[in-house]
Amino acid sequence: PGHDLAILVMCHHNIISTGTFGWWGAWLNRGMTIFYQDWPKPNSTLASLFVKDEFFLPYWIGMS
């Protein structure tokens, strides 16, 4: 995992899932990041606990 994270950090672009491993790779490299913006599903239990602005950085690009 350490080598994989180091490779992610060296990338210029990231397409990440909703998991924390990709999130840390994207956050550490500060490059262009694309994420799935329709997560969590609206009106779900997680959506009521989750603040997107605190998880996804403002310069990351959301795609649905």
XYZ file of N, CA, C and O in Angstrom:
256
model
N 0.804 -1.209 0.000
C 0.000 0.000 0.000
C 0.851 1.278 0.000
O 0.463 2.262 -0.600
N 1.974 1.257 0.675
C 2.825 2.451 0.719
C 3.375 2.818 -0.642
O 3.399 3.990 -1.022
N 3.796 1.808 -1.405
C 4.309 2.072 -2.755
C 3.191 2.562 -3.669
O 3.391 3.476 -4.474
N 2.018 1.954 -3.547
C 0.878 2.371 -4.370
C 0.486 3.818 -4.076
O 0.203 4.595 -4.995
N 0.482 4.181 -2.813
C 0.148 5.564 -2.451
C 1.205 6.526 -2.969
O 0.874 7.610 -3.471
N 2.465 6.136 -2.912
C 3.540 6.990 -3.432
C 3.378 7.212 -4.926
O 3.600 8.316 -5.427
N 2.968 6.189 -5.656
C 2.731 6.330 -7.101
C 1.570 7.281 -7.355
O 1.636 8.151 -8.231
N 0.483 7.147 -6.591
C -0.657 8.062 -6.740
C -0.253 9.506 -6.500
O -0.686 10.418 -7.201
N 0.575 9.723 -5.509
C 0.999 11.076 -5.163
C 1.820 11.699 -6.287
O 1.773 12.900 -6.511
N 2.545 10.895 -7.030
C 3.382 11.414 -8.114
C 2.605 11.658 -9.403
O 3.125 12.274 -10.323
N 1.353 11.222 -9.471
C 0.552 11.406 -10.684
C 0.119 12.865 -10.832
O -0.033 13.588 -9.853
N -0.101 13.292 -12.058
C -0.583 14.648 -12.321
C -2.102 14.725 -12.264
O -2.656 15.789 -12.048
N -2.761 13.599 -12.508
C -4.216 13.551 -12.540
C -4.678 12.317 -11.774
O -4.000 11.286 -11.797
N -5.822 12.437 -11.136
C -6.412 11.302 -10.423
C -7.888 11.223 -10.740
O -8.573 12.244 -10.809
N -8.369 10.013 -10.909
C -9.797 9.737 -10.949
C -10.025 8.838 -9.739
O -9.489 7.728 -9.686
N -10.753 9.352 -8.769
C -10.857 8.628 -7.509
C -12.255 8.073 -7.275
O -13.248 8.606 -7.770
N -12.304 7.014 -6.487
C -13.569 6.466 -6.022
C -13.940 7.195 -4.734
O -13.307 8.172 -4.349
N -14.917 6.700 -4.044
C -15.344 7.349 -2.814
C -14.567 6.848 -1.596
O -14.847 7.273 -0.481
N -13.594 6.006 -1.807
C -12.810 5.482 -0.692
C -11.711 6.426 -0.237
O -11.362 7.395 -0.907
N -11.147 6.134 0.912
C -10.145 7.013 1.492
C -8.765 6.857 0.863
O -7.981 7.806 0.863
N -8.438 5.692 0.304
C -7.108 5.494 -0.271
C -6.880 6.444 -1.444
O -5.883 7.167 -1.500
N -7.813 6.468 -2.381
C -7.711 7.390 -3.511
C -7.788 8.843 -3.077
O -7.129 9.711 -3.636
N -8.624 9.116 -2.064
C -8.757 10.478 -1.564
C -7.419 10.991 -1.048
O -7.008 12.104 -1.371
N -6.714 10.184 -0.256
C -5.418 10.608 0.268
C -4.401 10.804 -0.844
O -3.614 11.744 -0.822
N -4.409 9.919 -1.840
C -3.504 10.096 -2.969
C -3.758 11.402 -3.693
O -2.832 12.143 -4.039
N -5.028 11.723 -3.903
C -5.394 12.975 -4.585
C -5.071 14.189 -3.728
O -4.566 15.193 -4.230
N -5.340 14.113 -2.449
C -5.090 15.240 -1.556
C -3.595 15.524 -1.430
O -3.178 16.677 -1.427
N -2.803 14.482 -1.374
C -1.366 14.670 -1.221
C -0.679 15.178 -2.483
O 0.318 15.884 -2.401
N -1.204 14.849 -3.658
C -0.497 15.285 -4.863
C -0.945 16.647 -5.352
O -0.249 17.282 -6.112
N -2.098 17.115 -4.957
C -2.592 18.454 -5.317
C -2.735 18.680 -6.825
O -2.767 19.803 -7.280
N -2.822 17.602 -7.587
C -3.027 17.732 -9.030
C -4.510 17.774 -9.359
O -5.360 17.971 -8.502
N -4.834 17.588 -10.633
C -6.221 17.567 -11.066
C -6.867 16.268 -10.601
O -6.324 15.189 -10.823
N -8.009 16.383 -9.959
C -8.713 15.210 -9.450
C -10.147 15.231 -9.929
O -10.821 16.259 -9.856
N -10.604 14.088 -10.392
C -11.986 13.914 -10.826
C -12.628 12.905 -9.883
O -12.050 11.867 -9.584
N -13.824 13.221 -9.408
C -14.527 12.334 -8.481
C -15.989 12.204 -8.880
O -16.512 12.992 -9.658
N -16.644 11.187 -8.344
C -18.066 10.949 -8.597
C -18.874 11.856 -7.683
O -18.908 11.660 -6.474
N -19.535 12.859 -8.260
C -20.202 13.879 -7.463
C -21.568 13.464 -6.931
O -22.125 14.148 -6.079
N -22.124 12.375 -7.398
C -23.458 11.959 -6.954
C -23.412 11.019 -5.751
O -24.343 10.260 -5.501
N -22.314 11.068 -5.018
C -22.178 10.261 -3.813
C -22.101 11.178 -2.620
O -21.434 12.210 -2.695
N -22.725 10.908 -1.539
C -23.657 9.809 -1.302
C -25.018 10.095 -1.933
O -25.333 11.236 -2.275
N -25.781 9.052 -2.057
C -27.096 9.163 -2.682
C -27.969 10.123 -1.867
O -28.039 10.023 -0.642
N -28.611 11.081 -2.558
C -29.462 12.045 -1.837
C -30.531 11.339 -0.992
O -31.043 10.288 -1.376
N -30.823 11.916 0.145
C -31.833 11.402 1.078
C -31.464 10.069 1.724
O -32.314 9.404 2.299
N -30.205 9.659 1.612
C -29.755 8.448 2.291
C -29.291 8.805 3.698
O -29.094 9.977 4.031
N -29.093 7.797 4.507
C -28.611 8.031 5.865
C -27.246 8.701 5.850
O -26.986 9.635 6.609
N -26.380 8.238 4.973
C -25.041 8.823 4.882
C -25.097 10.283 4.437
O -24.344 11.114 4.930
N -25.995 10.591 3.516
C -26.109 11.978 3.028
C -26.460 12.940 4.150
O -26.033 14.101 4.141
N -27.216 12.473 5.134
C -27.583 13.355 6.246
C -26.403 13.599 7.196
O -26.408 14.565 7.948
N -25.387 12.748 7.140
C -24.215 12.883 8.009
C -22.998 13.457 7.297
O -22.018 13.818 7.934
N -23.052 13.536 5.993
C -21.902 13.836 5.155
C -21.955 15.271 4.654
O -22.990 15.735 4.181
N -20.842 15.987 4.727
C -20.744 17.353 4.201
C -19.747 17.319 3.044
O -18.542 17.197 3.247
N -20.254 17.384 1.814
C -19.399 17.258 0.631
C -18.274 18.287 0.599
O -17.166 17.992 0.192
N -18.554 19.510 1.019
C -17.543 20.567 0.979
C -16.367 20.289 1.910
O -15.299 20.870 1.753
N -16.567 19.423 2.874
C -15.488 19.066 3.793
C -14.708 17.848 3.314
O -13.653 17.550 3.844
N -15.231 17.113 2.338
C -14.582 15.900 1.846
C -13.918 16.120 0.493
O -12.811 15.661 0.263
N -14.597 16.804 -0.409
C -14.072 17.057 -1.743
C -13.533 18.478 -1.808
O -14.238 19.431 -1.475
N -12.307 18.629 -2.229
C -11.690 19.955 -2.289
C -12.347 20.804 -3.378
O -12.839 20.266 -4.379
N -12.392 22.113 -3.201
C -13.123 22.970 -4.136
C -12.598 22.953 -5.569
O -13.348 23.198 -6.507
N -11.334 22.664 -5.771
C -10.795 22.652 -7.125
C -10.852 21.268 -7.776
O -10.459 21.111 -8.923
N -11.365 20.266 -7.074
C -11.575 18.958 -7.682
C -12.795 19.037 -8.599
O -13.713 19.818 -8.389
N -12.805 18.220 -9.607
C -13.863 18.247 -10.617
C -14.831 17.092 -10.377
O -14.437 15.927 -10.416
N -16.079 17.441 -10.134
C -17.110 16.423 -9.916
C -17.765 16.017 -11.220
O -18.068 16.854 -12.060
N -17.959 14.721 -11.404
C -18.650 14.210 -12.589
C -19.727 13.234 -12.156
O -19.573 12.532 -11.164
N -20.825 13.233 -12.884
C -21.879 12.272 -12.555
C -22.006 11.202 -13.607
O -21.336 11.188 -14.581
